[in-house]
C-alpha positions as protocol buffer text, in pm:
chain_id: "A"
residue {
  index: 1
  type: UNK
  ca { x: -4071 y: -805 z: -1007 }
}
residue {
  index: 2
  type: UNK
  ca { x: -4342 y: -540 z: -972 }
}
residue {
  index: 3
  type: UNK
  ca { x: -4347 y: -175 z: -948 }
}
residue {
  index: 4
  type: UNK
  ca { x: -4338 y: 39 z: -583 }
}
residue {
  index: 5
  type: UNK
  ca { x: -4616 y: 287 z: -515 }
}
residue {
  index: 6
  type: UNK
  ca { x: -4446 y: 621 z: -458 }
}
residue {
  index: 7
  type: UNK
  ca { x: -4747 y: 823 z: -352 }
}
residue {
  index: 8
  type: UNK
  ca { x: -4766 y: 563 z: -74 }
}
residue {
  index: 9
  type: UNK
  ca { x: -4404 y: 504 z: 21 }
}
residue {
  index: 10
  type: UNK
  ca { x: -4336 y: 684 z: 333 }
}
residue {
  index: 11
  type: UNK
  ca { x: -4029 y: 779 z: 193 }
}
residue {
  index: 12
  type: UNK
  ca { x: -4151 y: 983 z: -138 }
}
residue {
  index: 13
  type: UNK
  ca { x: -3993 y: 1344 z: -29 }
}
residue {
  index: 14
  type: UNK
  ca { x: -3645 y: 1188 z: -13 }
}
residue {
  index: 15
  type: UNK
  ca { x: -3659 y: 1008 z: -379 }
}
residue {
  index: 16
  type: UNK
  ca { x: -3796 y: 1307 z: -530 }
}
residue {
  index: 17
  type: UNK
  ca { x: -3533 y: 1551 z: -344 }
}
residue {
  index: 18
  type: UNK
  ca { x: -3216 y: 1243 z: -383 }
}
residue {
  index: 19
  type: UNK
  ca { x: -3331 y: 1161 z: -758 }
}
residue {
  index: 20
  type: UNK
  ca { x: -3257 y: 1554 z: -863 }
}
residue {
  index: 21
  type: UNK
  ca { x: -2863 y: 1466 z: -782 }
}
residue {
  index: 22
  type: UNK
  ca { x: -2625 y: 1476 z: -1029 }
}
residue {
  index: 23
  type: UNK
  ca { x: -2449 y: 1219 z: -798 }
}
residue {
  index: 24
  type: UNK
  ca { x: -2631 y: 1113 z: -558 }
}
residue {
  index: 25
  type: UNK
  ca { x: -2452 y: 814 z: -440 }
}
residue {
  index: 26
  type: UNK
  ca { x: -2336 y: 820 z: -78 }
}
residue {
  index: 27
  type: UNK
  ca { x: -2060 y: 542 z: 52 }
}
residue {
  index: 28
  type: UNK
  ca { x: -1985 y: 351 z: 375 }
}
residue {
  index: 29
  type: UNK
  ca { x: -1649 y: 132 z: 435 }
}
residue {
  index: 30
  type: UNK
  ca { x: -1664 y: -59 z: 771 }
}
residue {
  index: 31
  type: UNK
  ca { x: -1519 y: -411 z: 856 }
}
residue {
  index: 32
  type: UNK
  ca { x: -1663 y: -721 z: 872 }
}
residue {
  index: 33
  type: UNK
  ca { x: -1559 y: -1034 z: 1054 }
}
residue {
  index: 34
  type: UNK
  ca { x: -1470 y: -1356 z: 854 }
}
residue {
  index: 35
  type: UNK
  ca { x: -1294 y: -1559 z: 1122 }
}
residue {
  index: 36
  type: UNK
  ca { x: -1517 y: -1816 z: 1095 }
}
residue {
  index: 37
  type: UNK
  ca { x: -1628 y: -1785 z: 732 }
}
residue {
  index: 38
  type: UNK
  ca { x: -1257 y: -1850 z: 614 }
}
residue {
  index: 39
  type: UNK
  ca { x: -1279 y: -2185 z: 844 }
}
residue {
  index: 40
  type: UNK
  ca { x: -1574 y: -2309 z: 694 }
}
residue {
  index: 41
  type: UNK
  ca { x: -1457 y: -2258 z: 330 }
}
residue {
  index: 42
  type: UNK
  ca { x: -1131 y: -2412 z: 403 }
}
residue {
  index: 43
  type: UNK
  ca { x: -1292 y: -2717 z: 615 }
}
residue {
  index: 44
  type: UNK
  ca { x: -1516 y: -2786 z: 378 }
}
residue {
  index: 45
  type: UNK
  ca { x: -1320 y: -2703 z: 12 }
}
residue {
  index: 46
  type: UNK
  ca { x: -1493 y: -2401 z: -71 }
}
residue {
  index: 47
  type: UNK
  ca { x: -1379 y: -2085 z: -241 }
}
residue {
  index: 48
  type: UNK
  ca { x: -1369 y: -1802 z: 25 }
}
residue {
  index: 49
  type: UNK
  ca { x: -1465 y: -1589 z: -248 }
}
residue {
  index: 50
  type: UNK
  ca { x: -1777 y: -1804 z: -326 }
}
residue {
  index: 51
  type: UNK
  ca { x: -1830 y: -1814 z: 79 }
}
residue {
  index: 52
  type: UNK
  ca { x: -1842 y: -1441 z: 149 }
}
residue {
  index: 53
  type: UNK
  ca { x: -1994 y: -1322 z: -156 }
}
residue {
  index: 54
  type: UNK
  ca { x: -2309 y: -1549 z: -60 }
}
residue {
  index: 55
  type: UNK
  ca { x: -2324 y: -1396 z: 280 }
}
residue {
  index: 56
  type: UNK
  ca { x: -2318 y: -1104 z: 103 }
}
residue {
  index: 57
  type: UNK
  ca { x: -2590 y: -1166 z: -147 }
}
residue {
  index: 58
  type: UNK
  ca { x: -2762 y: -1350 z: 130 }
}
residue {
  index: 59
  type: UNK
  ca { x: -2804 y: -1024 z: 311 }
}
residue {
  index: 60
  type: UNK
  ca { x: -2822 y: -788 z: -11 }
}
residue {
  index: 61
  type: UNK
  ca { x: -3183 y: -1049 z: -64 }
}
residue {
  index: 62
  type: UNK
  ca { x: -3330 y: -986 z: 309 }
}
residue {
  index: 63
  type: UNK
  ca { x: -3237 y: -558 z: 295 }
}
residue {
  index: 64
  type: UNK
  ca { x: -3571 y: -490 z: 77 }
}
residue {
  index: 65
  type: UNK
  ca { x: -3430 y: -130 z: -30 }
}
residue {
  index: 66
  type: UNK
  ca { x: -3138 y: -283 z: -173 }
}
residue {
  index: 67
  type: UNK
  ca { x: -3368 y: -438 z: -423 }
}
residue {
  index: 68
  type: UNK
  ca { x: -3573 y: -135 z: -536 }
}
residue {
  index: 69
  type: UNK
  ca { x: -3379 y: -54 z: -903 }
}
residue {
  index: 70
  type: UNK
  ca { x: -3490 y: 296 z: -1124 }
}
residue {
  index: 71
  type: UNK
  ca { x: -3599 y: 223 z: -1440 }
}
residue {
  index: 72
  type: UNK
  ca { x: -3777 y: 522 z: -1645 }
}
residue {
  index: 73
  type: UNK
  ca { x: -3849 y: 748 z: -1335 }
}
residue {
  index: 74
  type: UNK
  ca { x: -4021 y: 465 z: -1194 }
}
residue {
  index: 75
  type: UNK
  ca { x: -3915 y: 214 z: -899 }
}
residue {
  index: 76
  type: UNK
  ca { x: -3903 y: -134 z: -960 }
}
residue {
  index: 77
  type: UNK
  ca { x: -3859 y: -404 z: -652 }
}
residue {
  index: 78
  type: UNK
  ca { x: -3719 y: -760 z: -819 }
}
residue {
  index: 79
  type: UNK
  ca { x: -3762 y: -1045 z: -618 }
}
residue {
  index: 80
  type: UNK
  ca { x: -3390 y: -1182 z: -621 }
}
residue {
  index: 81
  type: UNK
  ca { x: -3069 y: -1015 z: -641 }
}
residue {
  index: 82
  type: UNK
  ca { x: -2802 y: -1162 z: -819 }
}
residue {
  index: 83
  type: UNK
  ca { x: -2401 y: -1073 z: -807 }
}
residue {
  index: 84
  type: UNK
  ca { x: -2250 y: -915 z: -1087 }
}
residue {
  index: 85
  type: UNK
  ca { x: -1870 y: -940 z: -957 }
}
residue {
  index: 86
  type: UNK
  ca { x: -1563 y: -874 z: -1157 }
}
residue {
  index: 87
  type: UNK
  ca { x: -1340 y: -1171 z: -1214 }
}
residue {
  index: 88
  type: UNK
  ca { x: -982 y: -1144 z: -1317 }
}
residue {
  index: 89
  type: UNK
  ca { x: -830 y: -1311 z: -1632 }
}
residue {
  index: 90
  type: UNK
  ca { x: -465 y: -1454 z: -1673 }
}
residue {
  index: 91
  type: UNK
  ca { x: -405 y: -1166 z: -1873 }
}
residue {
  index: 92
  type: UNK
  ca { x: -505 y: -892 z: -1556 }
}
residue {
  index: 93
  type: UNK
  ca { x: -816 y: -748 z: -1757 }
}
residue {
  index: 94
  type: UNK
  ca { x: -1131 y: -868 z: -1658 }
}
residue {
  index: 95
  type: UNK
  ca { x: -1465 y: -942 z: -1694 }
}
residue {
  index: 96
  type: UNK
  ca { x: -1835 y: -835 z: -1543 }
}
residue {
  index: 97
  type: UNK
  ca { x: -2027 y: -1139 z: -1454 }
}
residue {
  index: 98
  type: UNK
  ca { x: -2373 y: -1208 z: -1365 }
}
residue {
  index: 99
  type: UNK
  ca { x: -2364 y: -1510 z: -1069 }
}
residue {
  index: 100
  type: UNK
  ca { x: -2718 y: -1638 z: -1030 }
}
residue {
  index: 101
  type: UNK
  ca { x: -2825 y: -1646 z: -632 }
}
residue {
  index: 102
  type: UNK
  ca { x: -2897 y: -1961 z: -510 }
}
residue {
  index: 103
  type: UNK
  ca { x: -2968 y: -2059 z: -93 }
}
residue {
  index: 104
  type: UNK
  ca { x: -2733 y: -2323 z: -124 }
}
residue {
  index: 105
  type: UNK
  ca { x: -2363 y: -2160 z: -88 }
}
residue {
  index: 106
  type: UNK
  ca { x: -2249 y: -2525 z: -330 }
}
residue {
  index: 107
  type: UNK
  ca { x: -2511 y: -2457 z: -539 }
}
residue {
  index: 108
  type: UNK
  ca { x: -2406 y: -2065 z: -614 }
}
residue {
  index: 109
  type: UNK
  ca { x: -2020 y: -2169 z: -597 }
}
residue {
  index: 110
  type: UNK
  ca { x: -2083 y: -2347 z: -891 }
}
residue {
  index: 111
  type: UNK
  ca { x: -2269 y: -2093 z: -1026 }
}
residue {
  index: 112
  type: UNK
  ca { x: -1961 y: -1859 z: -980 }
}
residue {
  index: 113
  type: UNK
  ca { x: -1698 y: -2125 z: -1152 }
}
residue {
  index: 114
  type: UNK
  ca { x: -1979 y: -2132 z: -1469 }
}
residue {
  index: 115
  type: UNK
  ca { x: -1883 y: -1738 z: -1537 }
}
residue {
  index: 116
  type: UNK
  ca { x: -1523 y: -1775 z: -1430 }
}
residue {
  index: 117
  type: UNK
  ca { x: -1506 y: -2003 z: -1681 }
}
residue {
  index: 118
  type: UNK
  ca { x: -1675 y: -1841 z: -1916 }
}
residue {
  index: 119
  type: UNK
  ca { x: -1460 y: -1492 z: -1886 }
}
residue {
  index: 120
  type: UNK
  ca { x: -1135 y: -1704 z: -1888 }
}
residue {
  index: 121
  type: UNK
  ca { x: -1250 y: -1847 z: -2229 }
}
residue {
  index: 122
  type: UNK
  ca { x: -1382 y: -1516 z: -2378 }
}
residue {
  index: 123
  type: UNK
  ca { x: -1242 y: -1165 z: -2389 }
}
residue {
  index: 124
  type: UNK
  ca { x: -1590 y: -990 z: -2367 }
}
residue {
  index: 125
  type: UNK
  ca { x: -1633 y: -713 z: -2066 }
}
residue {
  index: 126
  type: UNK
  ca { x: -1989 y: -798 z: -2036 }
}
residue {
  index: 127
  type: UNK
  ca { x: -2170 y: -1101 z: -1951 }
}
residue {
  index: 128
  type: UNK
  ca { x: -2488 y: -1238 z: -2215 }
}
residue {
  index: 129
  type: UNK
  ca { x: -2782 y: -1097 z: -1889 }
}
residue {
  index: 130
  type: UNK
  ca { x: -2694 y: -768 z: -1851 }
}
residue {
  index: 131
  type: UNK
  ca { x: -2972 y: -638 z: -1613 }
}
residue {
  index: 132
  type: UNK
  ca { x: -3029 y: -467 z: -1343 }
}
residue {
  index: 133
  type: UNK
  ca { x: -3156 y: -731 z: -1109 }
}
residue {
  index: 134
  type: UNK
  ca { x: -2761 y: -804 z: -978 }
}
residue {
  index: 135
  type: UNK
  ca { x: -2547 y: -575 z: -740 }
}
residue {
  index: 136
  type: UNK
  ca { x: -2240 y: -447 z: -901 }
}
residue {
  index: 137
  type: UNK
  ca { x: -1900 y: -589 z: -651 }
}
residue {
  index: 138
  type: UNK
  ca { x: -1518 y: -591 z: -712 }
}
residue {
  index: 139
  type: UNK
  ca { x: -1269 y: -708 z: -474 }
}
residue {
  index: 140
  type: UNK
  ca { x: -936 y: -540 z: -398 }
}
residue {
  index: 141
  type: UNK
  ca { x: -766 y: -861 z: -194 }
}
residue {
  index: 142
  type: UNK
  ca { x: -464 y: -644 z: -234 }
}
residue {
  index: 143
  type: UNK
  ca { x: -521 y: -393 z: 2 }
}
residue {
  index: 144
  type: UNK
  ca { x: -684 y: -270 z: 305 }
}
residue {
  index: 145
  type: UNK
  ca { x: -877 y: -3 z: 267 }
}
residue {
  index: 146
  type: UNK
  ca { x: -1054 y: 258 z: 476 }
}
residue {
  index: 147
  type: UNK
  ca { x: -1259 y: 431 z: 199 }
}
residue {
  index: 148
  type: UNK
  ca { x: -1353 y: 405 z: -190 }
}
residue {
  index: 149
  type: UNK
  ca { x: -1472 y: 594 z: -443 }
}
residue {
  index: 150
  type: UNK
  ca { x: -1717 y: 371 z: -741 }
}
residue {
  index: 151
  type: UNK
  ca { x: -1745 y: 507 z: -1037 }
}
residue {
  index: 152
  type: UNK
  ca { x: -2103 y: 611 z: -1124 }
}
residue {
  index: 153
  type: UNK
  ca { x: -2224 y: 647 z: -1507 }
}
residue {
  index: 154
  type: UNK
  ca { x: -2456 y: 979 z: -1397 }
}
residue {
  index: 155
  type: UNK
  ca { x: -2821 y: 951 z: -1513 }
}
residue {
  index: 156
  type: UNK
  ca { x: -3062 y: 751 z: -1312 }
}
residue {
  index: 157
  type: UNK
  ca { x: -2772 y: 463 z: -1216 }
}
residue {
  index: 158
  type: UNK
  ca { x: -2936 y: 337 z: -931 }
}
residue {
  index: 159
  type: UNK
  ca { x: -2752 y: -41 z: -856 }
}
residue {
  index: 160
  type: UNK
  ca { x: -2551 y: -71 z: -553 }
}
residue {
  index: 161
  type: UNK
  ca { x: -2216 y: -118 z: -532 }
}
residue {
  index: 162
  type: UNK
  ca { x: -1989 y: -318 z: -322 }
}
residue {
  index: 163
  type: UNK
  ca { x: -1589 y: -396 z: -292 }
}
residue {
  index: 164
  type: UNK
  ca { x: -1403 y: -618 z: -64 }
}
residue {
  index: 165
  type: UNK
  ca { x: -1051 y: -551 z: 62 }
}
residue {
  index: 166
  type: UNK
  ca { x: -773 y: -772 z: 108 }
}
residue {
  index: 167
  type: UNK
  ca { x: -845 y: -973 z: 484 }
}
residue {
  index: 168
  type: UNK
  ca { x: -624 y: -796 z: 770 }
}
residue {
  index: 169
  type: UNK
  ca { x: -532 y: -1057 z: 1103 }
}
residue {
  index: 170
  type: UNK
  ca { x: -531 y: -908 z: 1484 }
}
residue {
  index: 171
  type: UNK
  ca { x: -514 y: -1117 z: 1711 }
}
residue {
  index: 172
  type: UNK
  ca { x: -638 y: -1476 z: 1580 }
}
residue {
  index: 173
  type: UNK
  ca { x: -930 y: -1258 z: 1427 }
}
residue {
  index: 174
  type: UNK
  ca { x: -979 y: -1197 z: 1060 }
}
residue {
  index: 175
  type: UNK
  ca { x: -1156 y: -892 z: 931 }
}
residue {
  index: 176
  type: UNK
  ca { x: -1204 y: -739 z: 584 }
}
residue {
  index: 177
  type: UNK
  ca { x: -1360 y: -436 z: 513 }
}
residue {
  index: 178
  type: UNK
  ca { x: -1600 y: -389 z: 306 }
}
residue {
  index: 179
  type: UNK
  ca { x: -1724 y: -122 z: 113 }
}
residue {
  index: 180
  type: UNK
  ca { x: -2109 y: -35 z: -24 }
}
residue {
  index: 181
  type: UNK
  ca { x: -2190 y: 238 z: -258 }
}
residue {
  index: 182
  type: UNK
  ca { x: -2567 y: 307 z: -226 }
}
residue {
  index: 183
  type: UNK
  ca { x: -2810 y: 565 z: -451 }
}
residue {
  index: 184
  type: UNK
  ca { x: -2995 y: 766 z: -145 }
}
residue {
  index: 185
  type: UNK
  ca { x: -3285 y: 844 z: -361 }
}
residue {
  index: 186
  type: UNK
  ca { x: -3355 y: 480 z: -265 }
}
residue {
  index: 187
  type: UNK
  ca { x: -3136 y: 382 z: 8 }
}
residue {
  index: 188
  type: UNK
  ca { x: -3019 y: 558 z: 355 }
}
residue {
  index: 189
  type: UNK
  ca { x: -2800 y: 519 z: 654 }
}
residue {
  index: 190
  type: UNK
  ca { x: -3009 y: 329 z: 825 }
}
residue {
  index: 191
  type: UNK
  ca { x: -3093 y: -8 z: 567 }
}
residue {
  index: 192
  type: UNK
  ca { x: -2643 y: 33 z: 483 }
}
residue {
  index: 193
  type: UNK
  ca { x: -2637 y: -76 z: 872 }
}
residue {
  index: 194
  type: UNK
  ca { x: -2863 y: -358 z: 831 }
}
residue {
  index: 195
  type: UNK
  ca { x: -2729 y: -468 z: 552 }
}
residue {
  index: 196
  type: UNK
  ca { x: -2391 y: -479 z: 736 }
}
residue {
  index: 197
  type: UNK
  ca { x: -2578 y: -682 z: 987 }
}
residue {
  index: 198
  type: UNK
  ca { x: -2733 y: -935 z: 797 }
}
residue {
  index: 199
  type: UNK
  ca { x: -2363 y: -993 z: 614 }
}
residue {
  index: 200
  type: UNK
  ca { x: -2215 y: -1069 z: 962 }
}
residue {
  index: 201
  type: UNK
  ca { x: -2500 y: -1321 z: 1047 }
}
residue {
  index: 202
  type: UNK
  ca { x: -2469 y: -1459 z: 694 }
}
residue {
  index: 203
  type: UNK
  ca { x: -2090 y: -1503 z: 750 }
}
residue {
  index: 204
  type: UNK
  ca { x: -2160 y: -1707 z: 1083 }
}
residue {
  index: 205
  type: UNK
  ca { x: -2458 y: -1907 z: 946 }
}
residue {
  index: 206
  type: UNK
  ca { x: -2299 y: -2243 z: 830 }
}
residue {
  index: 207
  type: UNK
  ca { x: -2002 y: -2255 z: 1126 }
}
């Protein structure tokens, strides 16, 4: 990790004017495609979960904004962005996790089963790493959704967040939106659409 230069970055005007919010979180629900993505995870034995959330962090990792994190009015970059998802217990409560990133979609799936396995064996909301070098996700596979409010702690809360809806099928095609909650003292428009661009090629990679 190492810190960003405001008085160089060519976008100091909008952190100083976005970091004033009380809220200043903006959100974006669009769809993705995951034809092929559910293929590959069921052709090869892999969690769909574990398959889509890489893509996901795959793209999170090559969208540099997404990895520029507040910390005492200052901006730190970290190199690699790791998934804090929510997992479900037996019970219905859950857990916050943090999923280490790893290239190798086998390699991160087992990852993921290492703190599924450690929430279903504990009942503590919060996993032992607890920073900020993760994005914050939660999927709804329950319903499809067109829009969604995160919940935001106020301060300087500055990790994305992301939430996946149930997958919807049209014509032989499979899509599932996906929703990103962004701070736009760091983030705007225009990196949101790239990351939803990366995420697409990310889904496609392996097929």
């Amino acid at each position: 990790m190492h810190y960003l230069d405001i008085d160089a970055w060519e976008r100091k005007q909008h952190f100083e004017f976005f970091n004033t919010f009380t809220d200043p979180y903006f959100s974006v629900a669009a769809a993705v495609d995951v034809t092929r993505s559910y293929a590959f995870a069921k052709k090869n034995k892999i969690s769909f979960f574990a398959v889509y959330l890489h893509a996901c962090m795959t793209a999170i990792n090559q969208v540099k904004n997404f990895k520029y994190r507040i910390e005492e009015d200052k901006i730190v970059v970290y190199d690699t962005i790791h998934a804090s998802a929510t997992i479900m217990r037996p019970n219905k409560t859950f857990g916050f996790s943090f999923i280490n990133y790893n290239e190798d979609v086998k390699v991160f799936e087992k990852n993921l089963k290492k703190e599924k396995d450690r929430i279903y064996n504990s009942d503590s909301l919060f996993p032992p790493q607890n920073t900020q070098d993760c994005i914050y996700c939660s999927a709804l596979p329950w319903v499809s959704f067109t829009g969604h409010k995160e919940p935001v702690n106020g301060g300087k809360e500055s990790v994305p967040k992301l939430a996946f809806a149930k997958i919807e099928e049209n014509n032989k095609k499979l899509s599932m939106q996906v929703s990103v909650s962004v701070n736009h003292a760091l983030v705007d428009g225009y990196h949101v659409g790239l990351f939803y661009e990366k995420f697409q090629e990310a889904l496609n990679k392996n097929i």
